[in-house]
Amino acid sequence: MEYKLIALDLDGTLTNSEKRITPRTKAALMEAQKRGVRLVLASGRPTFGIMPLAKELELARYGGFILAFNGGKIVDCKTGKTVFEKTLDPALVPTLYHEAMQAGMQILTYKGEGIIATSDKDPYVMEEAHINQMPVLQANAFLNDIVYPINKCLIVGSPAPLHDLELKLSQRLKHEMELYRSADYFLECVPLGIDKAESIDKLIDILGIKRQEIIACGDGYNDVSMLKFAGLGVAMANASEDIRQLADVVTLSNDNDGVGQIVEDYVLTPLS
């Protein structure tokens, strides 16, 4: 099979524990692009938080795409244009806010190059700010600050109580939005019908690429849909056991060039 598109989760997949792309993985991805393979950076991160990695991999030069907010927004890096976007129903945001507050959690969303959150001191909020290199702009009047369309809310907190809140919200809002855990302490809240596979499907329809021609790599539960959708679904060694079991292939960990190895074995070697 000649693969034409590689969809990559970022944290725990493309980047190592230091949130960097290792030299071997970068070299493999650059060579794949030179051979005409498209890259899609598919993440729960906001667009701004993905841009530095898109620039490092020269996606604008090679016609790559950013798939942000777990699929809520697709940006063509070459033109800078948004080719698909779906936003949260604003009527649902107060429910998320009140449930998060009642559970002792924090909630945040994004505005341009910054984060609006219910706390600018919570360690999980600051972790999200660090990952995306985005400042926390405001932290005192969350609902009053959101007077514009948003792609995603993120509820953050300790894993065990956050899991309980996820179960509660999943029952209450199961016909109104999608909920994903991108980390033990991050609960992604995105529009109904949004996941990475659905958005990749929309993108390949535009590009004229078949799903069998896709490699998807990921490590989290929000990656499951694209791992199942792709012609080759690749789980990282650092993924949980249930995610590894549903993948077609398990590669090395994100700290051991797992993505680089897959690109070398399935994209570069057959064409050498």
Short mmCIF file of C-alpha atoms in Angstrom, two decimals:
data_model
loop_
_atom_site.label_atom_id
_atom_site.label_comp_id
_atom_site.label_asym_id
_atom_site.label_seq_id
_atom_site.Cartn_x
_atom_site.Cartn_y
_atom_site.Cartn_z
CA MET A 1 0.00 0.00 0.00
CA GLU A 2 1.24 3.46 -0.92
CA TYR A 3 0.23 5.74 1.93
CA LYS A 4 -0.60 9.33 0.99
CA LEU A 5 -1.46 10.94 4.33
CA ILE A 6 -0.16 10.60 7.88
CA ALA A 7 -2.37 11.85 10.72
CA LEU A 8 -0.47 12.43 13.93
CA ASP A 9 -1.58 13.08 17.46
CA LEU A 10 0.89 15.42 19.17
CA ASP A 11 1.28 14.95 22.92
CA GLY A 12 2.41 11.43 23.72
CA THR A 13 2.78 10.59 20.02
CA LEU A 14 4.65 13.01 17.75
CA THR A 15 6.42 14.76 20.61
CA ASN A 16 8.47 13.16 23.36
CA SER A 17 8.08 13.73 27.10
CA GLU A 18 9.78 17.12 26.69
CA LYS A 19 7.14 18.12 24.08
CA ARG A 20 9.74 18.07 21.30
CA ILE A 21 10.05 16.24 18.00
CA THR A 22 13.14 14.05 18.09
CA PRO A 23 15.68 14.33 15.23
CA ARG A 24 15.02 10.85 13.79
CA THR A 25 11.27 11.36 13.71
CA LYS A 26 11.60 14.81 12.18
CA ALA A 27 13.97 13.54 9.48
CA ALA A 28 11.57 10.73 8.56
CA LEU A 29 8.60 13.08 8.34
CA MET A 30 10.48 15.63 6.26
CA GLU A 31 11.55 12.91 3.81
CA ALA A 32 7.98 11.61 3.60
CA GLN A 33 6.74 15.10 2.73
CA LYS A 34 9.42 15.47 0.07
CA ARG A 35 8.00 12.29 -1.47
CA GLY A 36 4.52 13.81 -1.59
CA VAL A 37 2.96 12.45 1.60
CA ARG A 38 0.66 14.91 3.37
CA LEU A 39 0.93 15.47 7.11
CA VAL A 40 -2.02 16.25 9.36
CA LEU A 41 -1.34 17.33 12.95
CA ALA A 42 -4.47 16.11 14.73
CA SER A 43 -4.76 17.27 18.32
CA GLY A 44 -7.04 18.47 21.05
CA ARG A 45 -4.81 21.53 21.20
CA PRO A 46 -6.06 24.89 19.90
CA THR A 47 -4.77 26.05 16.52
CA PHE A 48 -2.25 28.44 18.08
CA GLY A 49 -0.82 25.63 20.21
CA ILE A 50 -0.18 23.48 17.12
CA MET A 51 1.39 26.20 14.96
CA PRO A 52 4.97 25.91 16.28
CA LEU A 53 5.12 22.21 15.35
CA ALA A 54 3.49 22.91 11.99
CA LYS A 55 6.19 25.49 11.30
CA GLU A 56 8.96 23.16 12.44
CA LEU A 57 7.76 20.50 10.01
CA GLU A 58 7.22 23.08 7.22
CA LEU A 59 3.61 22.11 6.65
CA ALA A 60 2.94 25.33 4.73
CA ARG A 61 5.61 24.38 2.21
CA TYR A 62 4.43 20.81 1.73
CA GLY A 63 0.66 21.26 1.87
CA GLY A 64 -0.05 19.92 5.33
CA PHE A 65 -3.01 20.58 7.60
CA ILE A 66 -3.76 21.38 11.22
CA LEU A 67 -6.70 19.53 12.74
CA ALA A 68 -7.30 21.36 16.02
CA PHE A 69 -9.78 20.99 18.90
CA ASN A 70 -10.08 17.21 18.35
CA GLY A 71 -11.36 17.86 14.85
CA GLY A 72 -13.43 20.96 15.50
CA LYS A 73 -11.32 23.03 13.10
CA ILE A 74 -9.19 22.19 10.05
CA VAL A 75 -6.68 24.73 8.74
CA ASP A 76 -4.83 24.51 5.42
CA CYS A 77 -1.28 25.49 6.36
CA LYS A 78 -0.38 26.55 2.82
CA THR A 79 -3.19 29.09 2.50
CA GLY A 80 -3.92 29.76 6.16
CA LYS A 81 -7.61 29.26 5.43
CA THR A 82 -10.05 27.32 7.57
CA VAL A 83 -11.53 24.50 5.49
CA PHE A 84 -13.87 23.18 8.19
CA GLU A 85 -15.08 24.41 11.57
CA LYS A 86 -17.79 23.55 14.08
CA THR A 87 -18.38 25.37 17.36
CA LEU A 88 -20.01 24.42 20.65
CA ASP A 89 -23.65 25.20 21.28
CA PRO A 90 -23.31 28.25 23.58
CA ALA A 91 -26.33 27.10 25.59
CA LEU A 92 -24.29 24.13 26.86
CA VAL A 93 -21.36 26.12 28.25
CA PRO A 94 -23.11 27.20 31.50
CA THR A 95 -23.89 23.53 32.21
CA LEU A 96 -20.23 22.59 31.80
CA TYR A 97 -19.18 25.52 33.97
CA HIS A 98 -21.58 24.80 36.83
CA GLU A 99 -20.87 21.05 36.83
CA ALA A 100 -17.12 21.70 36.87
CA MET A 101 -17.41 24.18 39.73
CA GLN A 102 -19.66 21.87 41.73
CA ALA A 103 -17.13 19.04 41.31
CA GLY A 104 -14.22 21.24 42.40
CA MET A 105 -12.70 21.29 38.91
CA GLN A 106 -11.52 24.11 36.68
CA ILE A 107 -12.73 24.87 33.16
CA LEU A 108 -11.05 26.75 30.34
CA THR A 109 -11.39 27.69 26.70
CA TYR A 110 -9.37 29.68 24.19
CA LYS A 111 -9.43 33.20 22.77
CA GLY A 112 -6.96 34.01 20.02
CA GLU A 113 -3.50 33.43 21.42
CA GLY A 114 -4.61 33.09 25.04
CA ILE A 115 -6.60 30.96 27.46
CA ILE A 116 -9.65 32.03 29.45
CA ALA A 117 -10.01 29.94 32.61
CA THR A 118 -11.63 29.85 36.02
CA SER A 119 -8.19 29.89 37.65
CA ASP A 120 -4.77 31.15 36.66
CA LYS A 121 -3.07 29.23 39.47
CA ASP A 122 -4.47 25.71 39.14
CA PRO A 123 -1.62 23.32 38.14
CA TYR A 124 -3.69 21.61 35.44
CA VAL A 125 -4.70 24.93 33.89
CA MET A 126 -1.06 25.98 33.92
CA GLU A 127 -0.06 22.65 32.33
CA GLU A 128 -2.41 23.39 29.41
CA ALA A 129 -0.95 26.90 29.16
CA HIS A 130 2.58 25.45 29.16
CA ILE A 131 1.81 22.80 26.53
CA ASN A 132 0.41 25.39 24.14
CA GLN A 133 2.72 28.25 25.12
CA MET A 134 -0.36 30.41 25.69
CA PRO A 135 -0.95 32.83 28.58
CA VAL A 136 -4.01 32.67 30.82
CA LEU A 137 -5.70 35.95 29.89
CA GLN A 138 -8.52 36.13 32.43
CA ALA A 139 -9.67 34.02 35.32
CA ASN A 140 -12.46 35.75 37.20
CA ALA A 141 -15.64 35.86 35.10
CA PHE A 142 -15.59 32.81 32.85
CA LEU A 143 -19.15 32.87 31.51
CA ASN A 144 -19.17 36.64 31.07
CA ASP A 145 -15.94 36.47 29.08
CA ILE A 146 -17.27 33.99 26.53
CA VAL A 147 -19.27 36.16 24.16
CA TYR A 148 -17.91 34.60 20.97
CA PRO A 149 -18.14 31.16 19.29
CA ILE A 150 -15.83 28.56 20.86
CA ASN A 151 -14.59 25.24 19.48
CA LYS A 152 -13.94 23.47 22.78
CA CYS A 153 -14.03 23.64 26.54
CA LEU A 154 -11.52 21.74 28.64
CA ILE A 155 -12.37 20.62 32.18
CA VAL A 156 -9.27 19.85 34.24
CA GLY A 157 -8.72 18.19 37.59
CA SER A 158 -7.46 15.18 39.52
CA PRO A 159 -8.00 11.95 37.54
CA ALA A 160 -10.38 10.06 39.86
CA PRO A 161 -12.97 12.82 40.46
CA LEU A 162 -12.63 13.95 36.84
CA HIS A 163 -13.52 10.42 35.75
CA ASP A 164 -16.66 10.57 37.90
CA LEU A 165 -17.59 13.91 36.33
CA GLU A 166 -17.01 12.47 32.86
CA LEU A 167 -19.47 9.66 33.55
CA LYS A 168 -22.05 12.12 34.86
CA LEU A 169 -21.71 14.50 31.90
CA SER A 170 -21.66 11.64 29.40
CA GLN A 171 -25.10 10.58 30.61
CA ARG A 172 -26.52 14.08 30.82
CA LEU A 173 -25.14 15.43 27.53
CA LYS A 174 -24.74 12.29 25.40
CA HIS A 175 -27.05 13.64 22.67
CA GLU A 176 -25.67 17.18 22.81
CA MET A 177 -21.84 17.03 22.74
CA GLU A 178 -18.82 14.73 22.62
CA LEU A 179 -16.57 14.12 25.62
CA TYR A 180 -13.03 12.70 25.40
CA ARG A 181 -10.16 12.17 27.81
CA SER A 182 -6.96 13.41 26.15
CA ALA A 183 -5.06 12.86 29.42
CA ASP A 184 -6.03 11.51 32.83
CA TYR A 185 -6.55 15.07 34.02
CA PHE A 186 -8.02 16.64 30.82
CA LEU A 187 -11.66 16.21 29.75
CA GLU A 188 -12.30 17.58 26.25
CA CYS A 189 -15.80 18.92 25.56
CA VAL A 190 -16.45 19.41 21.83
CA PRO A 191 -19.47 19.77 19.52
CA LEU A 192 -21.69 16.77 18.82
CA GLY A 193 -20.38 14.67 15.95
CA ILE A 194 -16.83 15.97 16.25
CA ASP A 195 -13.93 13.56 16.52
CA LYS A 196 -10.65 13.14 14.69
CA ALA A 197 -11.95 10.50 12.28
CA GLU A 198 -14.97 12.54 11.18
CA SER A 199 -12.79 15.54 10.40
CA ILE A 200 -10.14 13.47 8.62
CA ASP A 201 -12.95 11.98 6.53
CA LYS A 202 -14.03 15.48 5.51
CA LEU A 203 -10.44 16.40 4.65
CA ILE A 204 -9.68 13.35 2.50
CA ASP A 205 -12.91 13.94 0.59
CA ILE A 206 -11.49 17.34 -0.37
CA LEU A 207 -8.06 15.89 -1.18
CA GLY A 208 -9.29 12.83 -3.07
CA ILE A 209 -7.48 10.39 -0.76
CA LYS A 210 -8.92 7.02 0.31
CA ARG A 211 -9.06 6.03 3.97
CA GLN A 212 -6.96 2.95 3.12
CA GLU A 213 -4.18 5.36 2.14
CA ILE A 214 -3.97 6.89 5.63
CA ILE A 215 -1.64 6.13 8.52
CA ALA A 216 -2.88 7.42 11.88
CA CYS A 217 -0.72 7.42 15.02
CA GLY A 218 -1.96 8.09 18.54
CA ASP A 219 -1.83 7.19 22.22
CA GLY A 220 -5.02 8.54 23.78
CA TYR A 221 -8.72 7.78 23.90
CA ASN A 222 -9.42 10.79 21.70
CA ASP A 223 -7.28 9.06 19.03
CA VAL A 224 -9.35 5.87 18.93
CA SER A 225 -11.69 7.02 16.16
CA MET A 226 -8.87 7.85 13.74
CA LEU A 227 -6.93 4.68 14.59
CA LYS A 228 -10.01 2.66 13.61
CA PHE A 229 -10.70 4.83 10.55
CA ALA A 230 -7.23 4.80 8.98
CA GLY A 231 -5.89 2.13 6.68
CA LEU A 232 -3.10 1.65 9.21
CA GLY A 233 -3.94 2.52 12.81
CA VAL A 234 -0.80 2.79 14.93
CA ALA A 235 -0.75 2.89 18.73
CA MET A 236 2.28 4.09 20.62
CA ALA A 237 3.93 1.74 23.12
CA ASN A 238 3.07 4.30 25.81
CA ALA A 239 -0.66 4.03 25.05
CA SER A 240 -2.88 2.09 27.44
CA GLU A 241 -3.38 -1.63 26.83
CA ASP A 242 -6.92 -1.31 25.46
CA ILE A 243 -5.81 1.25 22.87
CA ARG A 244 -2.86 -0.91 21.85
CA GLN A 245 -5.19 -3.88 21.38
CA LEU A 246 -7.46 -2.10 18.91
CA ALA A 247 -4.61 -0.78 16.74
CA ASP A 248 -3.32 -2.53 13.62
CA VAL A 249 0.27 -2.00 14.73
CA VAL A 250 2.01 -1.00 17.96
CA THR A 251 5.18 1.03 17.53
CA LEU A 252 7.83 2.21 19.97
CA SER A 253 7.06 4.89 22.55
CA ASN A 254 7.04 8.62 21.91
CA ASP A 255 10.41 8.81 23.68
CA ASN A 256 11.90 6.19 21.37
CA ASP A 257 11.00 7.52 17.90
CA GLY A 258 7.84 5.45 17.54
CA VAL A 259 6.48 7.72 14.81
CA GLY A 260 9.84 7.83 13.06
CA GLN A 261 10.03 4.04 12.95
CA ILE A 262 6.55 3.71 11.44
CA VAL A 263 7.31 6.28 8.74
CA GLU A 264 10.59 4.56 7.92
CA ASP A 265 9.02 1.09 7.77
CA TYR A 266 5.73 1.85 6.01
CA VAL A 267 6.43 4.95 3.92
CA LEU A 268 10.13 5.35 3.20
CA THR A 269 11.33 1.74 2.91
CA PRO A 270 8.77 0.61 0.29
CA LEU A 271 9.77 3.54 -1.92
CA SER A 272 13.53 3.23 -1.46
#
